[in-house]
Short mmCIF file of C-alpha atoms in Angstrom, two decimals:
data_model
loop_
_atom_site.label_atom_id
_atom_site.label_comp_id
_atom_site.label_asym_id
_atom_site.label_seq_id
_atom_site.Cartn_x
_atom_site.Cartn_y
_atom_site.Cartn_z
CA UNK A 956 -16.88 27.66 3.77
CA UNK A 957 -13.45 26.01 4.89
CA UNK A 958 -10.84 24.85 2.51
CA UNK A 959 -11.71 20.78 3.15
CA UNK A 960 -15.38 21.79 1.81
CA UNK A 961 -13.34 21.82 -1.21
CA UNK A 962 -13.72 18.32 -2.95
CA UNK A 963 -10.52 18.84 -4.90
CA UNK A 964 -8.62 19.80 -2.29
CA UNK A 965 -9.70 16.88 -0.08
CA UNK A 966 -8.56 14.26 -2.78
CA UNK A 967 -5.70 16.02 -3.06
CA UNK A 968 -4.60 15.43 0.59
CA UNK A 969 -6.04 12.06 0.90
CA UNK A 970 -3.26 11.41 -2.19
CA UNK A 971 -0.62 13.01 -1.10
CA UNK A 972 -1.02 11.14 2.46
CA UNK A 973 -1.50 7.44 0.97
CA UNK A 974 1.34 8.53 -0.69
CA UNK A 975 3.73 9.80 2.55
CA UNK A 976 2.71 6.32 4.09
CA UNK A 977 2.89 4.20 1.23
CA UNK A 978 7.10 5.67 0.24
CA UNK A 979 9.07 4.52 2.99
CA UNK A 980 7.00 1.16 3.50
CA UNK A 981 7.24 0.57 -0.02
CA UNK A 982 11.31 1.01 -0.08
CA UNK A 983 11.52 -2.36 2.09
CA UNK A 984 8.68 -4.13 -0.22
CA UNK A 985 11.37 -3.45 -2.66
CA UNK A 986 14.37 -4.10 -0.58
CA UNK A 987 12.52 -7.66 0.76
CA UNK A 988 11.40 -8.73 -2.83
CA UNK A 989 8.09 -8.66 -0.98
CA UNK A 990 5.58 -7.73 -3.66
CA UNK A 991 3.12 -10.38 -4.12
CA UNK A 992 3.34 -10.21 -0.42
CA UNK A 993 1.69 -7.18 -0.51
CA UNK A 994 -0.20 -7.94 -3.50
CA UNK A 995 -1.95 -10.70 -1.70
CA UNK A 996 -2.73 -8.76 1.70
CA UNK A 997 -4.13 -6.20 -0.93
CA UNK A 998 -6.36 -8.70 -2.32
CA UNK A 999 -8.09 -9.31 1.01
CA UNK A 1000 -9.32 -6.07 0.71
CA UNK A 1001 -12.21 -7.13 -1.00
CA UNK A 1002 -13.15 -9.93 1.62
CA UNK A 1003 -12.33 -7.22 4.44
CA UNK A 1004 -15.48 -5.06 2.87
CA UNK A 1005 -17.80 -7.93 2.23
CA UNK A 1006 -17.26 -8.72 6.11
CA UNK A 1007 -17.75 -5.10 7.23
CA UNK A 1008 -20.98 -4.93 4.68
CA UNK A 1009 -22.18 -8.50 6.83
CA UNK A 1010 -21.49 -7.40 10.14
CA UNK A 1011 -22.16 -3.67 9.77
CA UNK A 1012 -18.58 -3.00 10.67
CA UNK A 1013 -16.81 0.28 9.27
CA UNK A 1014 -15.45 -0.17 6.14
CA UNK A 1015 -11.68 0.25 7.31
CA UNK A 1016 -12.54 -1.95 10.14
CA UNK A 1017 -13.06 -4.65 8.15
CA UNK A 1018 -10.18 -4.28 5.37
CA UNK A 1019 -7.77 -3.94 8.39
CA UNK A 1020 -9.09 -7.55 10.01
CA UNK A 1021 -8.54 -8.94 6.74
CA UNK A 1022 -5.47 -7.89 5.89
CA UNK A 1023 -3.94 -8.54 9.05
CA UNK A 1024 -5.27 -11.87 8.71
CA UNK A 1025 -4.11 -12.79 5.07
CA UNK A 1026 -0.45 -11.32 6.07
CA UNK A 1027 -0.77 -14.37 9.11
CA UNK A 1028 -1.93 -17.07 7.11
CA UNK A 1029 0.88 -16.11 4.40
CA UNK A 1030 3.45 -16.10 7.02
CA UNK A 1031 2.17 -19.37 8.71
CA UNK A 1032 0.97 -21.37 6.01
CA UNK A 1033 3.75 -21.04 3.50
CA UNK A 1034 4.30 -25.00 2.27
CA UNK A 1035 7.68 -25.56 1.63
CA UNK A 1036 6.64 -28.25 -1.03
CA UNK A 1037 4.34 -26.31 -3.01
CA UNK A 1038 6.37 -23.32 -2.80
CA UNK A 1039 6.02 -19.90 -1.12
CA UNK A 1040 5.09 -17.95 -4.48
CA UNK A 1041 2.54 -20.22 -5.28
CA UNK A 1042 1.26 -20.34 -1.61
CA UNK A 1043 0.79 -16.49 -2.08
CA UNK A 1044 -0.71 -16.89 -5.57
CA UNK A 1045 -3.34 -19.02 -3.83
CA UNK A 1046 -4.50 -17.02 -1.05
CA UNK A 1047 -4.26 -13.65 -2.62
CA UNK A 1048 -6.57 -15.01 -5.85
CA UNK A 1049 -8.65 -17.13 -3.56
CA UNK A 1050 -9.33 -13.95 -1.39
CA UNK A 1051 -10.18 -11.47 -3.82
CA UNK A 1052 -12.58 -14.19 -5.62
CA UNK A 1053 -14.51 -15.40 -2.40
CA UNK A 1054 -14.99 -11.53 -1.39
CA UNK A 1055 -16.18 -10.54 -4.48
CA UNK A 1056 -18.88 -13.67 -4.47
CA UNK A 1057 -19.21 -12.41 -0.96
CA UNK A 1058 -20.00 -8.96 -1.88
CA UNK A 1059 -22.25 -9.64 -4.48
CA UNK A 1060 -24.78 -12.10 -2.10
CA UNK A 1061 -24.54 -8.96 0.29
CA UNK A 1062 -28.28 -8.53 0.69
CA UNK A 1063 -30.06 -5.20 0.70
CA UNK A 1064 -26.76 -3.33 0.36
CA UNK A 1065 -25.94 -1.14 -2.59
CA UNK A 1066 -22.22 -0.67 -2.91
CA UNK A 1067 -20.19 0.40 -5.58
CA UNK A 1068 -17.74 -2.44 -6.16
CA UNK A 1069 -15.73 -0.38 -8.77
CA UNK A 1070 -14.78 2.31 -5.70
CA UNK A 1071 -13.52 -0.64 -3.85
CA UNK A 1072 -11.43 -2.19 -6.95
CA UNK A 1073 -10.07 0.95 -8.48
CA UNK A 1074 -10.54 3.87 -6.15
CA UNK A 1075 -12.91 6.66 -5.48
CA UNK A 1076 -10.63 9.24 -4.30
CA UNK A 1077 -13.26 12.24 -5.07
CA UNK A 1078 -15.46 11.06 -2.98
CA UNK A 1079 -13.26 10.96 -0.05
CA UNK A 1080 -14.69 12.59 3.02
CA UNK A 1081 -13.91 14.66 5.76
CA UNK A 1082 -13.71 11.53 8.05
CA UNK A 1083 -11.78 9.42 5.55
CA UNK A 1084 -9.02 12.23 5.13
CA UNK A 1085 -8.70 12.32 9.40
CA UNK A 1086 -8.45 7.91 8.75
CA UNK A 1087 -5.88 8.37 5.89
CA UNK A 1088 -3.74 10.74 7.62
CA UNK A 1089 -3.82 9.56 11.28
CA UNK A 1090 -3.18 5.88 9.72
CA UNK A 1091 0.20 7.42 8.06
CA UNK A 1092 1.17 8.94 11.23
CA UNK A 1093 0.95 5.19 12.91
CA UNK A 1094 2.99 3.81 9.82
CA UNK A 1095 5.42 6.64 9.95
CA UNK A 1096 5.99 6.25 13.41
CA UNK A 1097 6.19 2.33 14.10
CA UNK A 1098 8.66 2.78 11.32
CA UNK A 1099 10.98 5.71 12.71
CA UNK A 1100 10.47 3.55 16.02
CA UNK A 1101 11.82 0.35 14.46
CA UNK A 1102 14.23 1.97 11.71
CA UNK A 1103 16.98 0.42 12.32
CA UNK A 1104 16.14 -2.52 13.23
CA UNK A 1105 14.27 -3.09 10.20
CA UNK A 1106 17.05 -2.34 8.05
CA UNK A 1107 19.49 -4.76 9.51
CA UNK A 1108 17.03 -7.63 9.47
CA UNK A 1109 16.78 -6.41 6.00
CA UNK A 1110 20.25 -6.46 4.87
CA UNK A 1111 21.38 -9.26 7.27
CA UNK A 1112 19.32 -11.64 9.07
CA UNK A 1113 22.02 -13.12 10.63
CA UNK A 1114 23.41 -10.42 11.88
CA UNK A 1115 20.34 -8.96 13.07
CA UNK A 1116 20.13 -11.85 15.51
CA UNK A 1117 23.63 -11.53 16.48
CA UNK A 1118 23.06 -7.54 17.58
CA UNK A 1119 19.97 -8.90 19.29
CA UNK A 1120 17.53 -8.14 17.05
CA UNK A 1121 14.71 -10.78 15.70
CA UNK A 1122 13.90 -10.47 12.37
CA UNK A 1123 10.35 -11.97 12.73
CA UNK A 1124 9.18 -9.68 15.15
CA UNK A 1125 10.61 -6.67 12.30
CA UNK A 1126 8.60 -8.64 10.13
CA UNK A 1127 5.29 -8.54 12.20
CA UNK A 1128 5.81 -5.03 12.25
CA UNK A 1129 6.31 -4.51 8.30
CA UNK A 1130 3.24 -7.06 8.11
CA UNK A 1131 1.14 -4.52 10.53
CA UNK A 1132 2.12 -1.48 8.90
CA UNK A 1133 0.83 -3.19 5.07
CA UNK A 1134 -2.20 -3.73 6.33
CA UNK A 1135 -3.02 -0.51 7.60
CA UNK A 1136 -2.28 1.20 4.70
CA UNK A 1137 -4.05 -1.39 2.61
CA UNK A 1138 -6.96 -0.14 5.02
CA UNK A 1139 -6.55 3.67 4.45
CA UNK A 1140 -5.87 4.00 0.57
CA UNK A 1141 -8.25 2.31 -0.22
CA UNK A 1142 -10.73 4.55 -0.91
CA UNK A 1143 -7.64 6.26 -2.69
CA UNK A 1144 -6.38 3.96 -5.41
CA UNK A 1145 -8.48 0.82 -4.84
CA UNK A 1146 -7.48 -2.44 -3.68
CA UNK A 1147 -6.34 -3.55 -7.20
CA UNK A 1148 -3.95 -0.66 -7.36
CA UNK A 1149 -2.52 -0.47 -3.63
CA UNK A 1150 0.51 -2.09 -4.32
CA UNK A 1151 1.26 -0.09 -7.19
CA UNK A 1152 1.61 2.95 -5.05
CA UNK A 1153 3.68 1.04 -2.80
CA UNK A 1154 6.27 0.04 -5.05
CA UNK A 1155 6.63 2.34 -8.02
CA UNK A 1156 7.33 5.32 -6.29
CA UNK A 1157 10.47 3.38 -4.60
CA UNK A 1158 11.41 1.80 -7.72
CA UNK A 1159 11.30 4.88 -9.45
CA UNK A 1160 13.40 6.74 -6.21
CA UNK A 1161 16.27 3.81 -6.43
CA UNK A 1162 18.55 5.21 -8.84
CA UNK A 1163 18.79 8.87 -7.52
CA UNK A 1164 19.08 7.23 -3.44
CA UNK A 1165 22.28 7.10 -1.91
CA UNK A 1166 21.02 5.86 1.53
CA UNK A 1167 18.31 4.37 2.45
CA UNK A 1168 17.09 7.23 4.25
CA UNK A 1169 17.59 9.31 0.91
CA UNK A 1170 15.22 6.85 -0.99
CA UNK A 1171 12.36 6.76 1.11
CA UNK A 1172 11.97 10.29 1.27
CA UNK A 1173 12.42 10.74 -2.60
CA UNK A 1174 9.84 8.09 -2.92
CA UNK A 1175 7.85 10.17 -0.60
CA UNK A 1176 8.42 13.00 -3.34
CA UNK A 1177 7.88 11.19 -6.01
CA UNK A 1178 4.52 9.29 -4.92
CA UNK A 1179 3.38 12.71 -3.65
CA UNK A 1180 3.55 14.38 -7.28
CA UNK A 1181 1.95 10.80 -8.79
CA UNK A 1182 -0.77 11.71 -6.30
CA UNK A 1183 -1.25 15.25 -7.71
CA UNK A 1184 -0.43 14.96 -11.49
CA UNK A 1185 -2.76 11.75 -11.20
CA UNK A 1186 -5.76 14.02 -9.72
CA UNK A 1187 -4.94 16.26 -12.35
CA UNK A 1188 -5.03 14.06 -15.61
CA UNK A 1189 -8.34 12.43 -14.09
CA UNK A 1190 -9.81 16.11 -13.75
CA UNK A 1191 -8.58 16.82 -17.31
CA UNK A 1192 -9.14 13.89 -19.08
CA UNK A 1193 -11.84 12.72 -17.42
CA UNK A 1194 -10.01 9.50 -16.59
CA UNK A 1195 -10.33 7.09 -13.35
CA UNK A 1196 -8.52 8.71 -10.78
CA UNK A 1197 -7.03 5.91 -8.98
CA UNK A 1198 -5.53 4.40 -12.49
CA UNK A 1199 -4.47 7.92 -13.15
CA UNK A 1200 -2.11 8.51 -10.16
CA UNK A 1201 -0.88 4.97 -10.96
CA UNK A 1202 -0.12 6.05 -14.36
CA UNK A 1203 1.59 9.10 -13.29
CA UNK A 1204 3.93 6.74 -10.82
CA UNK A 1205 4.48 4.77 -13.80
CA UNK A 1206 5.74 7.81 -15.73
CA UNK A 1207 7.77 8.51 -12.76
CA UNK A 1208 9.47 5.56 -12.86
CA UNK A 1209 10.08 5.13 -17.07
CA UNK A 1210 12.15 8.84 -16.51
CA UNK A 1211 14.34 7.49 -13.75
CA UNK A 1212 14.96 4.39 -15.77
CA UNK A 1213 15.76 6.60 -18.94
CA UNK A 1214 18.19 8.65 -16.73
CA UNK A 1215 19.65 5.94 -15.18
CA UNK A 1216 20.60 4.39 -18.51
CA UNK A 1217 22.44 6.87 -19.58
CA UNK A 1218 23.85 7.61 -16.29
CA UNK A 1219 25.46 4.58 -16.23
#
């Protein structure tokens, strides 16, 4: 018997990975005021697995060609009449309601629609813990490969095109990386819950960051240790588990408020 035959300490690593890919991704979600952008692409999750459940496509397969597909209608179809936040509250709704109509005229196919919604992060597999972890090493590394560059089209548009840098393709990249980890976690938290994990742990890093640098890795730490203490509680308290490592981010981030309050 290996370690991974060990259920617990499977979900532990397939948290603590969603986690290491969601912190730094999440910092410019924050930084961009991007998220019901990510919200939406989330949302497609649920179309992305009736599709794979039509076409007999892996799961992850399937959440990934949806994703990347609601991130290029949202970035192409924006009206400027109707508005861009209503534009996203559109397609993201729209998307989660036609795959869940989708899913449920999915013909002699039993799937657990809950996993898909809110997690199932004990039941995570070898093969989905190799998917969660090789898909963080792609996010981490188109990020450390575009860094930079994504921080000044960040901070600066303008000046990103002046230093030759175009802030569309930076975008493209920030929209690829979203949808792979919408892909990988989630079997973790659930595509109702993704965005959670992207963003609290950031929020909650904010106050103690002095660079940007210094907030996505205490995000890291902090959505790491949501991860855990979540799979903990659930174990416990016999809670949900993806809700439960939400809740623990949540704590997370009511402390840092607390102590930035009377910090400042």
């Amino acid at each position: 018997m290996t370690l991974l035959d060990d259920f617990l300490v499977r979900s532990a690593l397939a948290g603590v990975g969603t986690a290491l890919a969601a912190a730094p991704l999440g910092c410019f979600v924050v930084w961009r005021r991007m998220a019901y952008f990510g919200d939406a692409t989330a949302h497609a999750a649920i179309l992305g697995v009736a599709l794979s459940l039509a076409l007999g496509l892996p799961i992850a397969l399937g959440v990934l060609v949806a994703a990347l597909a609601m991130a290029g209608a949202l970035t192409r179809l924006a009206h400027p009449t109707l508005g861009a936040d209503a534009t996203l509250a559109v397609l993201a709704y729209s998307a989660l309601a036609i795959g869940l109509v989708a899913v449920s005229l999915t013909g002699g196919v039993r799937i657990d629609l809950e996993a898909y919604l809110f997690g199932d992060i004990l039941a995570v597999s070898r093969g989905d813990l190799a998917l969660i972890w090789g898909g963080a090493a792609v996010i981490a590394g188109l990020l450390a490969w575009r860094w930079q560059a994504l921080l000044t089209a960040t901070l600066d548009p303008d000046l990103a095109r002046a230093a030759g840098v175009d802030p569309r393709r930076e975008e493209a990249v920030l929209t690829l990386a979203t949808a792979i980890l919408v892909a990988l976690s989630i079997k973790v938290v659930g595509a109702l819950l993704i965005v959670s994990l992207l963003i609290i742990p950031a929020a909650a890093a904010r106050p103690f960051a002095r660079t940007p640098e210094g907030m996505a890795t205490t995000a890291a730490g902090i959505g790491a240790l949501a991860a855990i203490a979540g799979l903990g509680l659930s174990l416990e308290a016999d809670t949900p588990t993806g809700p439960s490592i939400v809740a623990a981010a949540a704590l997370a981030f009511a402390v840092s408020t607390v102590m930035r309050r009377r910090a400042g």
